Amino acid sequence: MSVAAEDTLAAAGRPVATQAAGRAVRWFQRLLPASLTARMALAFGGVAAAVLVAVGTYLACALAAQLEERDENELVSEVLLVRHLLAEVSSEAEVRAGMHRFTDIAMGHEGLILLVRSREGEPLVTLNPRQEQVPPLRVLPVDTAPERSLLQQWHPRNGVPSAGIAALGRLGETDRAVEIVVLRDAGYRSVLMKDYQLHILWATLSGALAAAALGYLLARRGLRSLRRMAGEASAITTSRLATRLDAGRAPTELRDLAGAFNDMLARLQDSFSRLSSFSADLAHDFRTPISNLIGQTQVTLAHARTVEEYEALLESNLEEYERLSRMIENMLFLARADHAQVAMQLRTLDARAELDKVAEYFDAVAAERDVGIRVEGAALVRADQTLLRRAVTNLLDNALRYAPQGSTVTLSAETLAGDAVLRVTNGGAGIPAEALPHVFGRFYRADPARSNSAASTGLGLAIVDSIMRLHGGSACAGSAAGRTVLELRFPSRSRSGGPRGRQRQDQPS
Ligand SMILES: Nc1ncnc2c1ncn2[C@@H]1O[C@H](COP(=O)(O)OP(=O)(O)OP(=O)(O)O)[C@@H](O)[C@H]1O
Ligand SMILES: [Mg+2]
């Protein structure tokens, strides 16, 4: 099924809201700039705008509440002041005559409307500059003290909800009372708040822009090390694989990245140099059989030859072809093993039986060279049968080749610390100490005389080593006092790491 079809099916199972949210997120992600610096600048600007809007909104609400409270307190104190002034006069005529004393107390209070009128409705003091329609209000009795909770709502012409209060005030010591009406048109507050909100908007916009610009500069500066590292990395070529990034100069966050990159370079350098020397060895080892083929053929073709001579040439050529074919087959195996592409069928095998089998196969060769083969010990080994036999075959092939006439090659098996250990021991000149670390290398021959030998590809022990690595085990060689021991160690099933090869289904034998 195609990826797109799978996506559609997966989407069909999800609720519509989730799908819409997913689409919105993808759309938003497409809108984001590719540059990390630009993204960080946007993020700085966005965060600054959000914070400024939140703080500005809070301050605007707090200011609006404070202004409203102040206005309401002023309405209450206006009533108290007017009552106080009324206590100093004894008639309505005196009120009218001293009107300025009443209007003075309303001075400086924007939007304040003050009316004093007789019980019959006759106006005594009127301060209503905008000629607002005064609504009918519930009038508080003479002995009721005005307070904020007794304020009533009214709507002036501008539609801004405002507050007002009406109360009776006693004239001096008399029984007569007049009606006091105090209203405050809150329109001025709404103008003030709009102005304030505009300031907040400008502050938010310029703050967000400044934060984005600063963020851009800071991000550019912060990402300088990343650009430097990219520059260093882009200067690395196959001829400069030894170069490393300067992790010490990198900031803490990038140090791990630089370290991982350097480790990767080290691995690449190692693989690259092994590959280079492998191809050099490969060219060298292919050259010998091919120049043998060319040389022999040219010499033979230089004159007319007898049928026997042609047959001899073809036989000799066949030997070289077989050598080339063996080399190619071995190299293919090594290449597949390098990529863990060798299919393995791990089974628990009787190591003794496997050694017996390989020994039996070499009986004729051993007899021809006058070398005996002894098999001893016992162990259970978890391995792929074909690969195990191939490894032991390569070891025994070497051992028989180097064992002196009349000697015995020993194959042994034992269990050590849970691991199955197989050894092939032979006598003879042995492997020089300086050659021991290299014998498992590709195309390596400790004995230079074998380099051009048609029987040797120099890949036998390299294949053993690959087989052991596929099993998660190891191979090692030791040679001293005329005894050469090649040892294979197969780990037990419980050991961590495990085999690297591609495994087929387990079939216990
Ligand atoms: N049992 C041994 N005794 C002495 N020398 C050994 C023994 N096994 C390996 N060597 C040395 O290690 C070298 C590498 O062995 P390896 O099996 O990889 O290659 P080879 O035997 O030369 O070629 P091939 O196995 O491909 O025919 C040999 O050339 C030999 O010099
Ligand atoms: Mg060999």
XYZ file of C-alpha atoms in Angstrom, residues 73-505:
433
model
C -16.659 57.763 45.779
C -16.837 61.313 44.427
C -20.610 60.997 43.808
C -21.085 59.927 47.434
C -18.937 62.750 48.818
C -20.713 65.313 46.548
C -24.034 64.390 48.195
C -22.458 64.701 51.655
C -20.956 68.104 50.753
C -24.265 69.417 49.385
C -26.085 68.208 52.514
C -23.439 70.004 54.583
C -23.993 73.271 52.659
C -27.792 72.887 52.977
C -27.410 72.639 56.750
C -25.992 76.168 56.726
C -29.026 77.771 55.031
C -32.596 77.911 56.220
C -34.665 78.553 53.081
C -34.839 77.646 49.429
C -34.321 81.323 48.547
C -30.972 81.259 50.365
C -30.029 78.187 48.391
C -30.789 79.917 45.133
C -28.920 83.028 46.259
C -25.801 81.070 47.257
C -25.898 78.885 44.143
C -22.191 79.461 43.346
C -21.202 77.783 46.643
C -22.962 74.645 45.419
C -21.596 74.780 41.897
C -18.058 75.384 43.237
C -17.911 71.956 44.810
C -18.594 70.364 41.444
C -15.770 72.285 39.759
C -12.936 70.234 38.344
C -14.999 67.052 38.190
C -15.488 66.303 34.524
C -18.937 65.084 33.525
C -20.505 65.888 36.912
C -24.182 66.975 36.910
C -25.584 68.580 40.062
C -29.225 69.479 40.616
C -30.842 70.815 43.778
C -34.595 71.232 43.595
C -37.481 71.831 45.911
C -39.902 69.031 46.806
C -42.265 70.591 44.300
C -39.680 70.156 41.548
C -38.597 73.785 41.284
C -34.861 73.958 40.325
C -32.712 75.786 42.905
C -29.211 74.870 41.656
C -28.536 73.463 38.212
C -25.140 72.384 36.906
C -25.714 70.433 33.688
C -23.396 71.837 30.994
C -24.304 69.248 28.359
C -28.049 69.465 29.030
C -28.285 65.760 29.741
C -31.734 64.282 30.274
C -31.857 63.592 34.034
C -33.526 60.248 34.682
C -35.998 59.672 37.527
C -34.002 58.214 40.442
C -35.072 56.686 43.732
C -34.552 59.439 46.372
C -32.834 58.522 49.643
C -34.501 59.848 52.807
C -32.871 62.698 54.790
C -31.428 60.418 57.437
C -30.026 57.792 55.049
C -26.305 58.163 54.557
C -25.261 57.894 50.875
C -22.851 55.094 49.984
C -21.521 53.385 46.851
C -23.901 50.447 47.097
C -26.858 52.872 46.790
C -25.699 54.325 43.465
C -28.067 53.849 40.507
C -27.287 53.349 36.869
C -28.297 55.708 34.081
C -27.416 56.110 30.420
C -26.395 59.527 29.143
C -26.692 60.390 25.442
C -23.291 58.852 24.600
C -24.639 55.476 25.762
C -21.775 54.848 28.245
C -23.306 53.281 31.385
C -22.894 55.854 34.189
C -23.855 56.227 37.879
C -25.939 58.692 39.810
C -27.591 59.190 43.180
C -30.543 61.221 44.534
C -31.067 62.086 48.204
C -32.998 64.532 50.370
C -31.096 67.259 52.242
C -32.480 69.184 55.219
C -32.483 72.993 55.066
C -30.714 74.199 58.282
C -32.629 73.298 61.411
C -36.008 73.402 59.620
C -38.274 70.528 58.738
C -38.073 71.399 55.083
C -35.964 69.314 52.744
C -34.810 69.662 49.151
C -33.861 67.019 46.614
C -30.209 66.601 45.648
C -29.369 64.799 42.391
C -25.715 64.050 41.520
C -24.837 62.207 38.290
C -21.540 61.469 36.660
C -21.348 60.969 32.889
C -18.694 58.240 32.477
C -18.112 59.132 28.790
C -14.834 60.869 29.669
C -13.599 57.604 31.196
C -14.265 55.690 28.022
C -12.325 58.333 25.995
C -9.467 58.056 28.490
C -9.475 54.237 28.288
C -9.526 54.251 24.470
C -6.530 56.560 24.490
C -4.788 54.290 26.972
C -5.560 51.177 24.893
C -4.096 52.862 21.838
C -0.899 53.514 23.790
C -0.796 49.878 24.859
C -1.258 48.774 21.244
C 1.624 50.929 20.066
C 3.802 49.777 22.968
C 2.974 46.144 22.124
C 3.735 46.572 18.433
C 7.003 48.407 18.933
C 7.988 46.079 21.825
C 7.347 42.999 19.672
C 9.297 44.499 16.765
C 12.195 45.450 19.033
C 12.184 41.973 20.619
C 12.141 40.327 17.176
C 15.036 42.500 15.959
C 17.025 41.858 19.153
C 16.133 38.161 18.959
C 17.390 38.052 15.370
C 20.714 39.632 16.342
C 21.110 37.395 19.399
C 20.179 34.247 17.466
C 22.643 35.144 14.689
C 25.328 35.643 17.298
C 24.334 32.458 19.138
C 24.395 30.385 15.951
C 27.842 31.649 14.958
C 29.460 28.519 16.400
C 27.089 26.382 14.329
C 28.142 28.238 11.164
C 31.793 27.841 12.135
C 31.263 24.095 12.642
C 29.465 23.847 9.283
C 32.432 25.637 7.657
C 34.881 23.234 9.297
C 32.744 20.244 8.283
C 32.411 21.369 4.674
C 36.222 21.609 4.395
C 36.535 17.884 5.164
C 37.180 15.782 2.068
C 38.351 12.210 1.574
C 41.927 13.503 1.498
C 41.400 15.370 4.797
C 39.542 12.748 6.784
C 41.959 13.226 9.705
C 40.518 16.716 10.336
C 38.301 17.010 13.409
C 35.814 19.672 14.532
C 37.054 21.815 17.417
C 34.585 20.513 20.046
C 36.381 22.475 22.805
C 35.379 25.817 21.249
C 31.775 24.747 20.686
C 29.116 25.826 23.220
C 27.917 23.144 25.639
C 24.774 22.389 23.615
C 26.809 21.708 20.459
C 29.662 19.878 22.168
C 27.829 16.527 22.045
C 27.028 17.066 18.361
C 30.662 17.949 17.579
C 31.825 14.911 19.583
C 29.405 12.589 17.746
C 30.472 14.093 14.413
C 34.153 13.562 15.282
C 33.449 9.956 16.307
C 31.663 9.439 12.992
C 34.667 10.918 11.173
C 36.990 8.564 13.056
C 34.860 5.570 12.017
C 34.717 6.816 8.429
C 38.463 7.400 8.377
C 39.075 3.916 9.715
C 36.690 2.305 7.195
C 38.079 4.437 4.392
C 41.698 3.539 5.101
C 40.775 -0.150 5.441
C 38.885 0.070 2.162
C 41.852 1.788 0.492
C 44.348 -0.828 1.668
C 41.856 -3.573 0.811
C 41.547 -2.319 -2.748
C 45.338 -1.999 -2.995
C 45.741 -5.604 -1.748
C 42.940 -6.707 -4.025
C 44.607 -5.185 -7.085
C 47.912 -6.739 -6.081
C 46.450 -10.205 -5.527
C 44.451 -10.205 -8.723
C 47.471 -9.025 -10.666
C 49.525 -12.138 -9.861
C 47.204 -14.820 -11.302
C 46.288 -12.616 -14.238
C 49.915 -11.874 -15.140
C 50.630 -15.599 -14.755
C 47.815 -16.312 -17.212
C 49.026 -13.677 -19.682
C 52.700 -14.658 -19.391
C 52.142 -18.395 -19.833
C 49.710 -17.871 -22.696
C 52.036 -15.429 -24.498
C 55.014 -17.760 -24.136
C 53.007 -20.705 -25.446
C 51.593 -18.761 -28.389
C 55.042 -17.488 -29.434
C 55.703 -20.815 -31.274
C 53.695 -23.691 -32.614
C 53.256 -26.209 -29.760
C 52.365 -29.826 -29.474
C 48.948 -30.892 -28.205
C 50.571 -31.957 -24.889
C 52.069 -28.501 -24.439
C 48.701 -26.843 -25.075
C 47.103 -29.234 -22.588
C 49.757 -28.353 -20.020
C 49.041 -24.641 -20.576
C 45.306 -25.133 -20.160
C 45.876 -27.133 -16.971
C 48.093 -24.407 -15.562
C 45.579 -21.764 -16.621
C 42.783 -23.750 -14.969
C 44.705 -23.613 -11.671
C 44.886 -19.820 -11.913
C 41.202 -19.601 -12.866
C 40.333 -21.691 -9.824
C 42.442 -19.426 -7.620
C 40.707 -16.341 -9.050
C 37.325 -17.948 -8.595
C 38.164 -18.846 -4.954
C 39.309 -15.290 -4.304
C 36.115 -13.845 -5.768
C 33.947 -16.257 -3.788
C 35.856 -15.464 -0.564
C 35.645 -11.740 -1.149
C 31.933 -11.913 -1.818
C 31.495 -13.786 1.449
C 33.541 -11.159 3.318
C 31.591 -8.315 1.717
C 28.275 -9.903 2.705
C 29.567 -10.621 6.217
C 30.704 -6.983 6.550
C 27.111 -5.900 6.018
C 25.762 -8.699 8.219
C 23.926 -10.032 5.164
C 24.911 -13.640 5.673
C 21.826 -15.662 6.538
C 22.464 -17.624 9.720
C 20.592 -20.538 11.184
C 21.728 -20.666 14.793
C 21.409 -24.086 16.415
C 22.821 -25.771 19.453
C 25.379 -28.161 17.993
C 27.583 -30.902 19.388
C 31.031 -29.344 18.830
C 32.789 -32.707 19.069
C 30.629 -34.160 16.284
C 31.316 -31.106 14.101
C 35.104 -31.379 14.630
C 34.947 -35.131 13.823
C 33.108 -34.331 10.602
C 35.692 -31.751 9.435
C 38.580 -34.051 10.465
C 37.046 -36.891 8.441
C 36.814 -34.605 5.409
C 40.557 -33.882 5.669
C 41.568 -37.527 6.231
C 42.938 -38.008 2.718
C 44.862 -34.704 2.660
C 46.340 -35.451 6.098
C 47.403 -38.925 5.026
C 49.011 -37.514 1.884
C 51.061 -35.096 4.010
C 51.774 -37.739 6.617
C 50.103 -35.714 9.413
C 47.736 -37.201 11.969
C 44.512 -35.538 13.175
C 43.303 -35.991 16.753
C 39.923 -34.764 18.013
C 39.356 -34.362 21.767
C 37.041 -32.769 24.360
C 33.342 -31.993 24.120
C 31.083 -28.925 24.222
C 27.739 -27.645 23.056
C 28.044 -24.688 20.714
C 25.396 -22.272 19.456
C 26.309 -21.614 15.876
C 25.337 -21.867 12.251
C 26.494 -25.345 11.185
C 27.755 -24.382 7.723
C 29.666 -21.357 8.972
C 31.141 -23.264 11.923
C 32.393 -25.996 9.588
C 33.782 -23.400 7.204
C 35.743 -21.717 10.009
C 37.170 -25.010 11.323
C 37.956 -26.100 7.745
C 40.013 -22.944 7.158
C 41.924 -23.495 10.407
C 42.556 -27.173 9.748
C 43.616 -26.417 6.180
C 46.302 -24.056 7.530
C 47.324 -26.406 10.329
C 47.827 -29.347 7.964
C 49.795 -27.147 5.618
C 52.223 -25.942 8.323
C 52.416 -29.057 10.510
C 55.699 -30.924 10.030
C 55.576 -34.430 8.550
C 54.867 -37.128 11.087
C 53.281 -34.673 13.593
C 49.684 -34.558 14.791
C 47.185 -31.720 14.501
C 44.766 -31.513 17.424
C 41.166 -30.300 17.232
C 39.655 -29.720 20.662
C 36.400 -28.477 22.166
C 35.629 -27.322 25.715
C 33.280 -25.046 27.615
C 34.897 -22.060 29.365
C 32.773 -19.643 31.454
C 29.713 -20.672 29.472
C 31.416 -20.063 26.108
C 32.217 -22.875 23.694
C 35.931 -22.777 22.841
C 37.273 -24.691 19.807
C 41.031 -24.932 19.194
C 43.172 -26.141 16.335
C 46.789 -26.837 17.362
C 49.697 -27.761 15.141
C 53.447 -27.935 15.458
C 56.018 -26.486 13.108
C 57.822 -23.187 12.723
C 54.754 -21.273 13.926
C 53.738 -17.684 13.241
C 56.326 -14.980 14.080
C 55.249 -12.816 17.051
C 55.211 -9.647 14.885
C 52.880 -11.350 12.387
C 50.364 -12.570 15.006
C 48.297 -9.332 15.175
C 47.918 -9.346 11.376
C 47.077 -12.938 10.493
C 43.319 -12.230 10.555
C 43.756 -9.313 8.105
C 42.697 -9.667 4.502
C 45.356 -10.855 2.045
C 47.882 -11.246 4.833
C 50.415 -14.074 4.660
C 52.985 -14.413 7.386
C 55.110 -16.406 4.976
C 55.988 -14.151 1.978
C 56.774 -17.228 -0.102
C 53.036 -17.973 -0.171
C 52.075 -14.626 -1.659
C 52.271 -15.894 -5.175
C 51.223 -19.416 -4.407
C 48.242 -20.569 -6.371
C 46.949 -22.352 -3.262
C 46.842 -19.241 -1.100
C 44.423 -16.333 -1.243
C 45.387 -14.929 2.162
C 41.680 -14.672 3.008
C 41.205 -17.893 5.035
C 41.673 -16.371 8.514
C 39.880 -13.132 7.510
C 36.845 -15.301 6.746
C 37.224 -17.091 10.112
C 37.301 -13.705 11.829
C 34.163 -12.527 9.964
C 32.331 -15.752 10.841
C 33.196 -15.288 14.507
C 32.029 -11.655 14.454
C 28.753 -12.758 12.827
C 28.288 -15.080 15.820
C 29.177 -12.338 18.297
C 32.277 -14.339 19.253
C 36.016 -13.945 18.641
C 39.024 -15.650 17.079
C 42.617 -15.411 18.241
C 45.965 -16.899 17.394
C 48.949 -17.812 19.560
C 52.251 -19.318 18.603
C 55.149 -20.257 20.862
C 57.668 -23.046 21.360
C 56.836 -24.719 18.063
C 53.122 -24.853 18.835
C 50.553 -22.779 17.003
C 47.053 -22.527 18.460
C 44.104 -20.948 16.671
C 41.151 -20.469 19.022
C 37.465 -19.797 18.282
C 35.236 -18.617 21.110
C 31.444 -18.840 20.605
C 29.451 -16.923 23.221
C 26.624 -18.526 25.156
C 23.058 -17.468 24.206
C 22.654 -15.232 27.300
C 25.656 -12.992 26.488
C 24.669 -9.457 25.463
C 25.514 -8.156 21.995
C 24.480 -11.370 20.256
C 25.098 -12.432 16.698
C 25.222 -9.784 13.949
C 24.179 -11.912 10.973
C 20.704 -12.141 9.520
C 19.113 -15.016 11.429
C 16.696 -17.568 10.099
C 14.272 -19.413 12.376
